[in-house]
mmCIF file of C-alpha atoms (C1' of nucleotides) in Angstrom:
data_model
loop_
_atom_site.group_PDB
_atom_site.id
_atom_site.type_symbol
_atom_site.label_atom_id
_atom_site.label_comp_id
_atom_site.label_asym_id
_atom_site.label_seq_id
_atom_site.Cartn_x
_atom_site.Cartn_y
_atom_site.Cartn_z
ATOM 1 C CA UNK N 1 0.000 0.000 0.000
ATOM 2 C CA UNK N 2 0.697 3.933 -0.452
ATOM 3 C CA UNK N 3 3.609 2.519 -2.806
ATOM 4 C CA UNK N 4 3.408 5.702 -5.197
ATOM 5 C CA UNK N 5 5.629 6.924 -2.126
ATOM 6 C CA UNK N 6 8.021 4.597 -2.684
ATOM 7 C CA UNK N 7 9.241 7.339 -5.627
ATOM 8 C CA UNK N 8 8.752 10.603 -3.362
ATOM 9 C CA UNK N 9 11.019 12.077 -1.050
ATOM 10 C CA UNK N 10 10.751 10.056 1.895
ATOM 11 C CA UNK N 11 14.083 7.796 2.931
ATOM 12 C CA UNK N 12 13.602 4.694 0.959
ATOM 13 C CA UNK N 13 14.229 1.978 4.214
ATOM 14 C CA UNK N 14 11.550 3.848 5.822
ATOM 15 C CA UNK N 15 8.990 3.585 3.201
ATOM 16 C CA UNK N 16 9.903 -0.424 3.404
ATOM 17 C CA UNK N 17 10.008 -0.669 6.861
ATOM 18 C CA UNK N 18 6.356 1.286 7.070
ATOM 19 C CA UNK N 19 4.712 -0.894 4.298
ATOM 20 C CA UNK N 20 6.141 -4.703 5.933
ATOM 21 C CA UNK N 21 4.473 -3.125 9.148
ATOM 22 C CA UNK N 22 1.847 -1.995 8.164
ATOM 23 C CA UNK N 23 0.908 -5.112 6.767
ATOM 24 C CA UNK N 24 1.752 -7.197 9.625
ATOM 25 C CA UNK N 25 -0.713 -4.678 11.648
ATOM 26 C CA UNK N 26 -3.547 -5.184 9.196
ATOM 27 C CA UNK N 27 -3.225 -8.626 9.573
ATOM 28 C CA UNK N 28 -3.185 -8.413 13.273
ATOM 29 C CA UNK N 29 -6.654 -5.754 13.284
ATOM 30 C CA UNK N 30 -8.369 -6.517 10.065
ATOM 31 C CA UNK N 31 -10.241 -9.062 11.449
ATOM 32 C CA UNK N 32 -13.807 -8.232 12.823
ATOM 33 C CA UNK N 33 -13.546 -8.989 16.899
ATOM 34 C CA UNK N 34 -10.730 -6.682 17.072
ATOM 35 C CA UNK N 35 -12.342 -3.597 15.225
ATOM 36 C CA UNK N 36 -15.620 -4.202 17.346
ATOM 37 C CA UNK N 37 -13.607 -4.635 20.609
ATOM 38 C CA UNK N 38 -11.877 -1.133 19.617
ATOM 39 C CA UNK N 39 -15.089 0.507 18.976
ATOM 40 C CA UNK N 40 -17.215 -1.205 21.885
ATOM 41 C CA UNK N 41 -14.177 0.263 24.435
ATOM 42 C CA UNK N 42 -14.252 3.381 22.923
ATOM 43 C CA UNK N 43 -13.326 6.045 25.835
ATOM 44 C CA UNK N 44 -14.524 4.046 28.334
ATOM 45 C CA UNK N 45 -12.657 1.435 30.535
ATOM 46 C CA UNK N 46 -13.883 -1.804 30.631
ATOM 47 C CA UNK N 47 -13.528 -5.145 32.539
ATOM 48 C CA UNK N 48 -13.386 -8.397 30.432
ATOM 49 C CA UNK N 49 -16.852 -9.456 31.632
ATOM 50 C CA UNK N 50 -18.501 -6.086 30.606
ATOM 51 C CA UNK N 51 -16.560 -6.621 27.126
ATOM 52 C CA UNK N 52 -17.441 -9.811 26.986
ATOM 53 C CA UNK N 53 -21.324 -9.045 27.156
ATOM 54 C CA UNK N 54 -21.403 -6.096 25.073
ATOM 55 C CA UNK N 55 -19.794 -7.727 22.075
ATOM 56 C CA UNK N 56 -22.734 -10.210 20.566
ATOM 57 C CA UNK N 57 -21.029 -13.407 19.848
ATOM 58 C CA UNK N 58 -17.718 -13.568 21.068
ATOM 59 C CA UNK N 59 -16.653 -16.680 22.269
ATOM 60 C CA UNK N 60 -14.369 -16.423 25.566
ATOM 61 C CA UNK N 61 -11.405 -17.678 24.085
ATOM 62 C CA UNK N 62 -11.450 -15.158 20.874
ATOM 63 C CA UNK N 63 -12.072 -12.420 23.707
ATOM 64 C CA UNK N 64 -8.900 -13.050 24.896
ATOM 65 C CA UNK N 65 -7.316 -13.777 22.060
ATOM 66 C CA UNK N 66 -8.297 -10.214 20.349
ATOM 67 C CA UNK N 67 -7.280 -8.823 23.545
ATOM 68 C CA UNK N 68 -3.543 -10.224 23.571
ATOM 69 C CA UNK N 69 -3.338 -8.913 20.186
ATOM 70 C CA UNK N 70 -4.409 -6.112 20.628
ATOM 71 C CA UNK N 71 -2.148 -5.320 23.585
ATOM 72 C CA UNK N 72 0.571 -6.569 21.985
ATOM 73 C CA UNK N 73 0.153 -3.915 19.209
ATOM 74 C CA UNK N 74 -0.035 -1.151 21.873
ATOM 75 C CA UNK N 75 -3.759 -0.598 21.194
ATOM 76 C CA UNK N 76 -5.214 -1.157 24.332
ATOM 77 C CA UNK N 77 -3.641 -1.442 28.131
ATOM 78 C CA UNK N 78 -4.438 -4.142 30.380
ATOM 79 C CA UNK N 79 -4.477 -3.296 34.187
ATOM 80 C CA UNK N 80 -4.420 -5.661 36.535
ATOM 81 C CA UNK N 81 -6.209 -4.851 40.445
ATOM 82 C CA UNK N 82 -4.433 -7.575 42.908
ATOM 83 C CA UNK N 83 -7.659 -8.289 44.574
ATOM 84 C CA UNK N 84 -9.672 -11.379 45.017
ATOM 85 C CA UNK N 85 -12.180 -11.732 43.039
ATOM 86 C CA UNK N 86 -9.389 -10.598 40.156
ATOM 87 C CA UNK N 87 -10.587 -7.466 38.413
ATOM 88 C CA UNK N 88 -8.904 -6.601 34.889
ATOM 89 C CA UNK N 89 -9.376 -3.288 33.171
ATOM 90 C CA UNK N 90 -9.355 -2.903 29.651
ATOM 91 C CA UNK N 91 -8.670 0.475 28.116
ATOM 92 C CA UNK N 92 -7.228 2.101 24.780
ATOM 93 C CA UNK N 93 -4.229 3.327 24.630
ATOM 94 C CA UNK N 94 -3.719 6.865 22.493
ATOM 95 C CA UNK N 95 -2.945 4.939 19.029
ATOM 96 C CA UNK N 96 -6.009 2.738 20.030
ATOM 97 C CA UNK N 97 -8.526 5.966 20.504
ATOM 98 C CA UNK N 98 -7.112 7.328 17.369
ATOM 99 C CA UNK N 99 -7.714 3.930 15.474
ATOM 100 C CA UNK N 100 -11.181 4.200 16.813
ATOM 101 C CA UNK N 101 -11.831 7.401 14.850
ATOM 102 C CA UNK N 102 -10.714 5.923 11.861
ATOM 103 C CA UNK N 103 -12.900 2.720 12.450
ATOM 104 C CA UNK N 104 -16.096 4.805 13.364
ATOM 105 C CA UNK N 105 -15.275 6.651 9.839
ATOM 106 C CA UNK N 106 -15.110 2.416 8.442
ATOM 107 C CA UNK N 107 -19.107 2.292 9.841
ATOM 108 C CA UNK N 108 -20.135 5.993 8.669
ATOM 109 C CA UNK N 109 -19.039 3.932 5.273
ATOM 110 C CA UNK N 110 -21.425 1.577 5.877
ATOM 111 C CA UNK N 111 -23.932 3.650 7.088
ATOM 112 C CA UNK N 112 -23.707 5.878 3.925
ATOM 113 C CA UNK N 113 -23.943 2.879 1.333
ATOM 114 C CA UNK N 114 -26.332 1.096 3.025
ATOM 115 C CA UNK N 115 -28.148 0.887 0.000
ATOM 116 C CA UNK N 116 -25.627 0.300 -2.713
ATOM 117 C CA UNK N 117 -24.434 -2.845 -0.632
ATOM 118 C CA UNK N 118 -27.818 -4.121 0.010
ATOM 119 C CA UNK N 119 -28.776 -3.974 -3.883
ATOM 120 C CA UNK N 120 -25.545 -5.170 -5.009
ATOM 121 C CA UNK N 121 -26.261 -8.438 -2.527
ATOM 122 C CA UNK N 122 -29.321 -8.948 -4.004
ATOM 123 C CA UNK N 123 -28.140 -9.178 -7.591
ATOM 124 C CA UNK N 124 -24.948 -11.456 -7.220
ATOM 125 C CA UNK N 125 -26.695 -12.993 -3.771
ATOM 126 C CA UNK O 1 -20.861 0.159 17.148
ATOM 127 C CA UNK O 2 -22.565 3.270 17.291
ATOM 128 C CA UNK O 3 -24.510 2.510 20.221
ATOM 129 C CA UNK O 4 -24.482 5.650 20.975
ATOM 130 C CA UNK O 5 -27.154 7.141 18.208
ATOM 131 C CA UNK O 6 -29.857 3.936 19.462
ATOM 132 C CA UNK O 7 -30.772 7.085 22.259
ATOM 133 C CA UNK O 8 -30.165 9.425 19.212
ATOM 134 C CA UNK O 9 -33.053 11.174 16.837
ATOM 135 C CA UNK O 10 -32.543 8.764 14.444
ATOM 136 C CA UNK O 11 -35.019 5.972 13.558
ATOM 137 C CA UNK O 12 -34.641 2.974 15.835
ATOM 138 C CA UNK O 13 -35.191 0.446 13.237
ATOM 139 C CA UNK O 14 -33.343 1.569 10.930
ATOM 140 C CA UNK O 15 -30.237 2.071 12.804
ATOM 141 C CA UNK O 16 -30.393 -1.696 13.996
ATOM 142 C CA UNK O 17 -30.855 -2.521 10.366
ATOM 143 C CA UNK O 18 -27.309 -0.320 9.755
ATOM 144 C CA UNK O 19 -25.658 -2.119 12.666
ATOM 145 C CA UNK O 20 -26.457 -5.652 12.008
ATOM 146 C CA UNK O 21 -25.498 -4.937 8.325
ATOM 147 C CA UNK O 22 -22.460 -3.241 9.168
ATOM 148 C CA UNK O 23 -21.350 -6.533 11.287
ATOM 149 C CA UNK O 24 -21.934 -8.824 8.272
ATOM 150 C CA UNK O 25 -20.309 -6.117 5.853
ATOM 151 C CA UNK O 26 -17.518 -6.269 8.396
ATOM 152 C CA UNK O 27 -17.273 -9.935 8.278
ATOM 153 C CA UNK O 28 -16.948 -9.992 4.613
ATOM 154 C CA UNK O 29 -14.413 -7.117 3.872
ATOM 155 C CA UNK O 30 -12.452 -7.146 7.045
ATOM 156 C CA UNK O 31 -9.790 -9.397 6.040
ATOM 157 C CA UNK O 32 -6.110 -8.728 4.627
ATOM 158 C CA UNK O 33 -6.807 -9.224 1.050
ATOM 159 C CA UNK O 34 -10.123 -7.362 0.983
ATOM 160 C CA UNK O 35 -8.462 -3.834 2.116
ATOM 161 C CA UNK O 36 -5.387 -4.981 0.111
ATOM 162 C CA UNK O 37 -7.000 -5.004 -3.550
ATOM 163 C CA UNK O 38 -9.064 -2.209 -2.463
ATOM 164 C CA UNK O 39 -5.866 0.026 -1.893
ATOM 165 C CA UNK O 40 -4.432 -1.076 -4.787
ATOM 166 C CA UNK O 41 -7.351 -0.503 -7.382
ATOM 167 C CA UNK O 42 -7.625 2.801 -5.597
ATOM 168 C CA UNK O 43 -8.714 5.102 -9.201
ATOM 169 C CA UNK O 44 -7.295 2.375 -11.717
ATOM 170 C CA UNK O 45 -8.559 -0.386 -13.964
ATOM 171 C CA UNK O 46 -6.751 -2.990 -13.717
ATOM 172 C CA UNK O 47 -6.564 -6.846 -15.068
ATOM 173 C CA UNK O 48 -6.715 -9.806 -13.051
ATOM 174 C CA UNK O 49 -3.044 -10.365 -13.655
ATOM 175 C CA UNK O 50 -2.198 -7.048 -12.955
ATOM 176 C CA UNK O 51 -3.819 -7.050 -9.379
ATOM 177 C CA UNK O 52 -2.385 -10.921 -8.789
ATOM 178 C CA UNK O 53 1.307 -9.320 -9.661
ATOM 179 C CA UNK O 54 0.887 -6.016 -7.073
ATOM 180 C CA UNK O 55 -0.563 -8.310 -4.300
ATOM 181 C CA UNK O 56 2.319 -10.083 -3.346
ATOM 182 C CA UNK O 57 1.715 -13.438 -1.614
ATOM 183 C CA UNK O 58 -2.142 -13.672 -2.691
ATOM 184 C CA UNK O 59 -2.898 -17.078 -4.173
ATOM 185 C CA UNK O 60 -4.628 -17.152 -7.690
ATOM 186 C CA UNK O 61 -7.450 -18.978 -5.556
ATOM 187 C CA UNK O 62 -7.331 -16.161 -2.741
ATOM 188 C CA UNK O 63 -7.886 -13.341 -5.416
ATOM 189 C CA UNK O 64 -10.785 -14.996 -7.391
ATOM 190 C CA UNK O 65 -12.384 -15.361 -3.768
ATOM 191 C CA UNK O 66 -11.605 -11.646 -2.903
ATOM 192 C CA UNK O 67 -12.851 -10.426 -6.075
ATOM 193 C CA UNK O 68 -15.925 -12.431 -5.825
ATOM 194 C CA UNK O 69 -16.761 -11.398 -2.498
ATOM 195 C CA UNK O 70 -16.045 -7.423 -3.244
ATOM 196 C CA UNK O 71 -18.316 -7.571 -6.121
ATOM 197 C CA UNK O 72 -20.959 -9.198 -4.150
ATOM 198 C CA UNK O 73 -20.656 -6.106 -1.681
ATOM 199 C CA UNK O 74 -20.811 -3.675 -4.957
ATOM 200 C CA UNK O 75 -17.686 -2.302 -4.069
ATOM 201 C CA UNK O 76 -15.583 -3.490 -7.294
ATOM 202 C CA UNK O 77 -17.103 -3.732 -10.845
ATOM 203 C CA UNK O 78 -16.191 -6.781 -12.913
ATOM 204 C CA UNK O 79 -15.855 -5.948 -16.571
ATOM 205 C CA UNK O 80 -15.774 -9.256 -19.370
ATOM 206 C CA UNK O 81 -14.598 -8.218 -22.226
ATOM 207 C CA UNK O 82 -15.147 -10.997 -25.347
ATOM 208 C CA UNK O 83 -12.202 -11.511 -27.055
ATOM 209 C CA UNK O 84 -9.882 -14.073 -27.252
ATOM 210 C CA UNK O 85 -7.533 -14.459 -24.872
ATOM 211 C CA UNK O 86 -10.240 -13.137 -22.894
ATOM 212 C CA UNK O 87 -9.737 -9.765 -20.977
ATOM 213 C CA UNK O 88 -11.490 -8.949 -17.633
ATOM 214 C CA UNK O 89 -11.391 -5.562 -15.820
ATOM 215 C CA UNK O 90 -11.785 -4.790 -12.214
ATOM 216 C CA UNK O 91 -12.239 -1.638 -10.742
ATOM 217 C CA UNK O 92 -13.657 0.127 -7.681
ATOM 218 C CA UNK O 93 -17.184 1.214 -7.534
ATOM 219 C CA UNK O 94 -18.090 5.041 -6.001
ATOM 220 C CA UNK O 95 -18.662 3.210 -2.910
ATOM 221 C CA UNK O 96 -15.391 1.040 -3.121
ATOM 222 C CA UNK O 97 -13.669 4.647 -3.806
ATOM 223 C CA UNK O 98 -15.080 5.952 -0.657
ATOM 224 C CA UNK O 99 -14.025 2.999 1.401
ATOM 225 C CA UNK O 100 -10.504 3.540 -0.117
ATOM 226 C CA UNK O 101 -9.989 6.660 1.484
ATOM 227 C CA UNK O 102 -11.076 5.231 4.570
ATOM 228 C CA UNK O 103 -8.849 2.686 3.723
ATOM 229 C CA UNK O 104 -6.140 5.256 3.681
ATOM 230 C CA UNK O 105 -7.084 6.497 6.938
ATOM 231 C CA UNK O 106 -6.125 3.443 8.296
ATOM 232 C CA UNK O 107 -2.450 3.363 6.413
ATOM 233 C CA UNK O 108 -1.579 6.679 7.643
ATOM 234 C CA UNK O 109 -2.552 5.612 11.140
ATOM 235 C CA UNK O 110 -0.152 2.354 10.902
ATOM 236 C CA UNK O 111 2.299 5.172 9.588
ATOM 237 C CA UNK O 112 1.483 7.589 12.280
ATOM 238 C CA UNK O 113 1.914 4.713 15.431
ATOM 239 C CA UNK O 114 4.717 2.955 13.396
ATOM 240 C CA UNK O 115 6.894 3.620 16.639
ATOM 241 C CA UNK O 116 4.678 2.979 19.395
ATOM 242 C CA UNK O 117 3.477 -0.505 17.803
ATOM 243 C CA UNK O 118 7.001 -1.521 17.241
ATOM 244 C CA UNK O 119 7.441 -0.613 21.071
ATOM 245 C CA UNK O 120 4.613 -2.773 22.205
ATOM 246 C CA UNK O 121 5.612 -5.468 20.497
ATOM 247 C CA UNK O 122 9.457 -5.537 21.618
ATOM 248 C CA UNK O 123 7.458 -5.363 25.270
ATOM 249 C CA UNK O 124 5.074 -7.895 24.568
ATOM 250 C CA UNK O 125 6.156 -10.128 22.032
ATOM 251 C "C1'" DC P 1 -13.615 -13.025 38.126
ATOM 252 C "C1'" DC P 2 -10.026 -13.911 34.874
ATOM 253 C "C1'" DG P 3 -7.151 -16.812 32.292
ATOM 254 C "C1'" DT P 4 -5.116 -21.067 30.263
ATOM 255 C "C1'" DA P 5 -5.144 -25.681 28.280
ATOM 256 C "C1'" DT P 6 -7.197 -29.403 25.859
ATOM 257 C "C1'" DC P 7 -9.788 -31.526 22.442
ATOM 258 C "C1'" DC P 8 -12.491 -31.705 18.514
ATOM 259 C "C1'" DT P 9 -14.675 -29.742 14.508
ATOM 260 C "C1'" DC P 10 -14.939 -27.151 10.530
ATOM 261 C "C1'" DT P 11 -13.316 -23.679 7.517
ATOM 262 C "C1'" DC P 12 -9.731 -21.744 5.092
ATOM 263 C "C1'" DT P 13 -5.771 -21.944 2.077
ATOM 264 C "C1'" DG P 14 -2.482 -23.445 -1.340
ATOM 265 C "C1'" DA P 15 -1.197 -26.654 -4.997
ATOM 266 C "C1'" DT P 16 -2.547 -28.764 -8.916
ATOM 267 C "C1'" DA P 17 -4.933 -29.847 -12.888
ATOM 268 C "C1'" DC P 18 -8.475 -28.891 -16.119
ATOM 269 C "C1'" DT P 19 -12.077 -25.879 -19.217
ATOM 270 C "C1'" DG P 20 -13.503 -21.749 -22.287
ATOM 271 C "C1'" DC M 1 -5.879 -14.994 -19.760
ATOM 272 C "C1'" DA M 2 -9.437 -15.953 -16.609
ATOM 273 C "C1'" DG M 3 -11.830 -19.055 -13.974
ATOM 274 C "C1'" DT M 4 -13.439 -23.552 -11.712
ATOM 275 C "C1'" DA M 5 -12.815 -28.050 -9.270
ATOM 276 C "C1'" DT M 6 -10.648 -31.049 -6.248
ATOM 277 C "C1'" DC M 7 -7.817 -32.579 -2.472
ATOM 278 C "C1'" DA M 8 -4.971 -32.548 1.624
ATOM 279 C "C1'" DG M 9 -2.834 -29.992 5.288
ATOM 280 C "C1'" DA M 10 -2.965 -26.187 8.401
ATOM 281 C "C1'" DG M 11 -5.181 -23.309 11.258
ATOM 282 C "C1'" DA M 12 -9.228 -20.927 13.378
ATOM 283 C "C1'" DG M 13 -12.813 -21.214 16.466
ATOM 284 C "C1'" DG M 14 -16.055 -23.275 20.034
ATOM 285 C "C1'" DA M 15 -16.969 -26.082 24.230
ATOM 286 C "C1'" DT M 16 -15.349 -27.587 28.293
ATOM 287 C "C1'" DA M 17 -12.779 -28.110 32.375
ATOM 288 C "C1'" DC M 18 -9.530 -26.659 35.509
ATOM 289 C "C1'" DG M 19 -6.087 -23.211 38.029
ATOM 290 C "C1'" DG M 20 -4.882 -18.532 40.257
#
DNA sequence: CCGTATCCTCTCTGATACTG
DNA sequence: CAGTATCAGAGAGGATACGG
């Protein structure tokens, strides 16, 4: 991707170096728990039960699965309270609120061609 | 997603109609290839060969799937021209165009957290 | 409550070979 | 060139049970 900057002005191991990780990250967050985990968290801090119920479908293991991943990208920050019952918080980090925005533009898309993806379903459906 | 606008002025209906449809679009164009060919189509018309040499590591299988399942979502338009050797053209749709630049959103956010991810990672992985 | 490990199933993916 | 079909291996995902 962007690889018409490959031929600007911008240092050439950079532009390499951007593109292998960016594509290591879309692998890692394209997939469809992670983006709704991201947008269910939003500014608020959750704990893994709350996430749990507020994402429809998620099985417990891809919960904490998306969550690892996540983390391990720096996208959201796992605190741990040392008390008994455990208590976890799960909140973004800055790069994972500013993801958000550009997720919540992904469903504005969606919202907008509603209609075009609807029709074209029913044709090729 | 969006949960907030279910307490919104908009109707109720229609926005769990956008939210349920938004989770299956999600399910169908959230995936590494998917955003791939969409980047790369960006304002071009391109051949199939064309798009299997920019995506590298896609799978003549993978593409054909890709392809399929864009054009199901009317986001790329399939073109059959009938000559022989035949010729087929892809390109984006208006709404494929507009998910581009969302798309791109999402690029210059890998580029913008390039260092912070890279930090997580040497933490985490 | 939170997390991990195990097992088992089912889909995905790539390789290959074949049609128009 | 573009696309389909088939097959086998890998991997994802769910259910369950158990540990901190």
């Amino acid at each position: 991707m962007e690889s018409e900057q490959v031929r600007g002005s911008v240092d050439q191991g950079d532009v390499t170096r951007a593109n292998s990780l960016a594509r290591s990250v879309f692998s890692d967050i394209a997939d469809k728990w992670s983006l709704l985990v991201v947008n269910v968290l939003g500014d608020r801090t959750l704990r893994f039960t709350e996430l749990h119920r507020s994402i429809e479908g998620v099985s417990h293991k891809m919960l904490t699965q998306t969550l690892r991943r996540l983390e391990r990208n720096g996208l959201v920050e796992r605190t741990v309270h040392p008390v008994v019952p455990p208590q976890v918080d799960y909140r973004l980090t800055e790069a994972g609120r500013d993801l958000r925005d550009t997720v919540n533009g992904l469903c504005g898309w969606a919202r907008r061609h509603l209609d075009v993806i609807e029709e074209a379903r029913r044709l090729h459906g």
